[in-house]
mmCIF file of C-alpha atoms in Angstrom:
data_model
loop_
_atom_site.group_PDB
_atom_site.id
_atom_site.type_symbol
_atom_site.label_atom_id
_atom_site.label_comp_id
_atom_site.label_asym_id
_atom_site.label_seq_id
_atom_site.Cartn_x
_atom_site.Cartn_y
_atom_site.Cartn_z
ATOM 1 C CA MET U 1410 39.730 -22.783 27.117
ATOM 2 C CA ASP U 1411 39.588 -19.039 28.583
ATOM 3 C CA VAL U 1412 41.170 -18.264 31.341
ATOM 4 C CA THR U 1413 41.518 -14.340 32.234
ATOM 5 C CA GLN U 1414 43.482 -13.153 34.854
ATOM 6 C CA LEU U 1415 42.275 -10.122 36.799
ATOM 7 C CA ALA U 1416 45.711 -8.335 36.947
ATOM 8 C CA GLY U 1417 45.708 -8.257 33.336
ATOM 9 C CA VAL U 1418 42.378 -6.886 32.506
ATOM 10 C CA LYS U 1419 42.472 -3.115 31.768
ATOM 11 C CA PRO U 1420 39.772 -1.034 33.555
ATOM 12 C CA PHE U 1421 37.402 0.979 31.928
ATOM 13 C CA ILE U 1422 34.352 3.331 32.998
ATOM 14 C CA THR U 1423 30.845 2.424 32.530
ATOM 15 C CA LYS U 1424 28.056 4.530 31.424
ATOM 16 C CA ASP U 1425 27.081 4.566 34.739
ATOM 17 C CA GLY U 1426 30.266 5.819 36.372
ATOM 18 C CA SER U 1427 31.571 2.539 37.529
ATOM 19 C CA GLU U 1428 35.212 1.135 37.193
ATOM 20 C CA ILE U 1429 35.138 -2.168 35.422
ATOM 21 C CA ARG U 1430 37.120 -4.586 34.559
ATOM 22 C CA GLU U 1431 35.694 -7.159 32.054
ATOM 23 C CA LEU U 1432 36.806 -10.623 32.844
ATOM 24 C CA LEU U 1433 34.488 -12.417 30.085
ATOM 25 C CA SER U 1434 32.349 -11.633 27.876
ATOM 26 C CA TYR U 1435 31.873 -12.336 23.636
ATOM 27 C CA ARG U 1436 34.299 -9.194 23.766
ATOM 28 C CA ASN U 1437 37.202 -11.642 24.873
ATOM 29 C CA SER U 1438 36.193 -14.908 25.040
ATOM 30 C CA VAL U 1439 33.830 -18.037 23.854
ATOM 31 C CA ILE U 1440 31.068 -16.608 25.819
ATOM 32 C CA ARG U 1441 28.258 -15.185 24.091
ATOM 33 C CA ASN U 1442 25.093 -14.339 26.334
ATOM 34 C CA GLN U 1443 26.381 -13.194 29.226
ATOM 35 C CA SER U 1444 29.349 -10.926 30.943
ATOM 36 C CA LEU U 1445 31.599 -11.155 34.111
ATOM 37 C CA ALA U 1446 33.427 -7.996 35.501
ATOM 38 C CA GLU U 1447 34.766 -6.873 38.665
ATOM 39 C CA ALA U 1448 33.657 -3.160 39.817
ATOM 40 C CA ILE U 1449 35.261 -1.057 42.423
ATOM 41 C CA LEU U 1450 33.447 2.009 44.069
ATOM 42 C CA PRO U 1451 35.913 4.309 45.880
ATOM 43 C CA LYS U 1452 35.135 5.253 49.700
ATOM 44 C CA GLY U 1453 32.772 8.019 49.133
ATOM 45 C CA GLY U 1454 31.834 6.736 45.380
ATOM 46 C CA SER U 1455 28.256 6.051 44.037
ATOM 47 C CA THR U 1456 27.058 5.072 40.726
ATOM 48 C CA GLN U 1457 24.445 7.155 39.063
ATOM 49 C CA GLU U 1458 21.109 5.639 38.901
ATOM 50 C CA HIS U 1459 20.326 3.455 36.005
ATOM 51 C CA TYR U 1460 18.696 0.549 34.278
ATOM 52 C CA HIS U 1461 19.298 -1.817 31.594
ATOM 53 C CA PRO U 1462 16.494 -2.339 29.276
ATOM 54 C CA ARG U 1463 17.521 -5.737 28.105
ATOM 55 C CA ALA U 1464 20.461 -7.499 30.553
ATOM 56 C CA GLU U 1465 19.621 -8.745 34.052
ATOM 57 C CA GLU U 1466 22.223 -8.237 36.446
ATOM 58 C CA ILE U 1467 23.667 -9.971 39.406
ATOM 59 C CA TYR U 1468 26.181 -7.971 41.922
ATOM 60 C CA PHE U 1469 28.288 -9.901 44.374
ATOM 61 C CA ILE U 1470 29.885 -8.339 46.968
ATOM 62 C CA THR U 1471 33.736 -9.314 47.679
ATOM 63 C CA SER U 1472 34.792 -6.348 49.750
ATOM 64 C CA GLY U 1473 33.703 -3.434 51.524
ATOM 65 C CA THR U 1474 30.174 -2.297 52.329
ATOM 66 C CA GLY U 1475 27.413 -0.312 50.706
ATOM 67 C CA ARG U 1476 23.861 0.174 50.366
ATOM 68 C CA ILE U 1477 21.597 -0.472 47.245
ATOM 69 C CA ARG U 1478 18.380 0.976 46.141
ATOM 70 C CA ILE U 1479 16.584 -0.874 43.345
ATOM 71 C CA GLU U 1480 12.948 0.729 42.480
ATOM 72 C CA GLY U 1481 12.704 2.782 45.752
ATOM 73 C CA GLU U 1482 13.711 -0.325 47.813
ATOM 74 C CA VAL U 1483 16.940 0.377 49.958
ATOM 75 C CA ARG U 1484 19.155 -2.314 51.296
ATOM 76 C CA GLU U 1485 22.562 -2.215 53.217
ATOM 77 C CA VAL U 1486 25.016 -4.637 51.534
ATOM 78 C CA GLY U 1487 27.912 -6.567 52.319
ATOM 79 C CA VAL U 1488 30.850 -8.982 52.107
ATOM 80 C CA GLY U 1489 29.276 -11.970 50.467
ATOM 81 C CA ASP U 1490 26.189 -10.530 49.799
ATOM 82 C CA ALA U 1491 24.463 -11.229 45.898
ATOM 83 C CA ILE U 1492 21.614 -8.899 45.128
ATOM 84 C CA ALA U 1493 19.471 -9.429 42.046
ATOM 85 C CA ILE U 1494 18.800 -6.706 39.568
ATOM 86 C CA PRO U 1495 16.069 -7.559 36.912
ATOM 87 C CA PRO U 1496 16.042 -5.694 33.464
ATOM 88 C CA GLY U 1497 14.242 -2.343 33.333
ATOM 89 C CA GLN U 1498 14.864 -1.892 37.342
ATOM 90 C CA ARG U 1499 16.357 1.338 38.149
ATOM 91 C CA HIS U 1500 19.164 0.757 40.436
ATOM 92 C CA LYS U 1501 21.722 2.453 42.426
ATOM 93 C CA LEU U 1502 24.736 1.689 44.776
ATOM 94 C CA TRP U 1503 26.877 3.492 47.068
ATOM 95 C CA ASN U 1504 29.906 2.564 48.977
ATOM 96 C CA THR U 1505 29.156 3.682 52.300
ATOM 97 C CA GLY U 1506 32.576 1.791 53.820
ATOM 98 C CA SER U 1507 35.874 3.404 54.671
ATOM 99 C CA ALA U 1508 37.389 1.068 52.015
ATOM 100 C CA PRO U 1509 37.101 0.953 48.649
ATOM 101 C CA LEU U 1510 33.663 -1.457 47.617
ATOM 102 C CA THR U 1511 34.134 -4.481 45.379
ATOM 103 C CA LEU U 1512 31.761 -6.677 43.618
ATOM 104 C CA LEU U 1513 31.505 -9.193 40.766
ATOM 105 C CA CYS U 1514 28.724 -7.881 38.117
ATOM 106 C CA CYS U 1515 27.529 -10.873 36.133
ATOM 107 C CA CYS U 1516 24.976 -9.492 33.043
ATOM 108 C CA ALA U 1517 22.979 -11.297 30.875
ATOM 109 C CA PRO U 1518 23.475 -10.455 28.130
ATOM 110 C CA ALA U 1519 26.933 -9.163 28.268
ATOM 111 C CA TYR U 1520 26.934 -5.657 29.316
ATOM 112 C CA GLU U 1521 26.689 -2.694 26.622
ATOM 113 C CA HIS U 1522 26.573 0.958 26.870
ATOM 114 C CA GLU U 1523 23.584 1.356 24.715
ATOM 115 C CA ASP U 1524 21.759 -0.935 27.367
ATOM 116 C CA THR U 1525 21.990 1.545 30.207
ATOM 117 C CA ILE U 1526 19.558 4.169 30.637
ATOM 118 C CA VAL U 1527 21.045 6.696 33.181
ATOM 119 C CA THR U 1528 18.303 8.269 35.234
ATOM 120 C CA GLU U 1529 20.177 10.904 37.318
ATOM 121 C CA GLY U 1530 23.241 12.967 36.956
ATOM 122 C CA ALA U 1531 26.719 13.184 37.253
ATOM 123 C CA PRO U 1532 28.328 9.924 39.802
ATOM 124 C CA GLN U 1533 29.597 11.045 43.312
ATOM 125 C CA VAL U 1534 33.041 10.205 43.534
ATOM 126 C CA SER U 1535 35.299 11.293 45.933
ATOM 127 C CA ASN U 1536 39.102 10.832 46.019
ATOM 128 C CA ALA U 1537 39.600 10.835 49.730
ATOM 129 C CA SER U 1538 41.117 7.868 51.229
#
């Protein structure tokens, strides 16, 4: 049985500029066809617009508020929202709230830098509290 504690997972920066902690994937468990990670966008932060040729994603917002754009459609999102992102769809997430935006990200197949195509410049990150 594989059980991973979030506090024990070292964060890393994805190709789109997100800070994530990968909880489960083929890299650290018996899971072979997907990955589950927690991502955090700081206040005023955003991802770079990007897409995944192979992976589909589900974002589940656990704290904070934001705005997501998928292929030109924009929606406000918040705690309890689950967002479906099909393969090949350009997407970008902004933190529009006054606190960090935290979400769970499920990718199938598992997240890979090589399956992330960035379609804009550097991520927008604010270090203000």
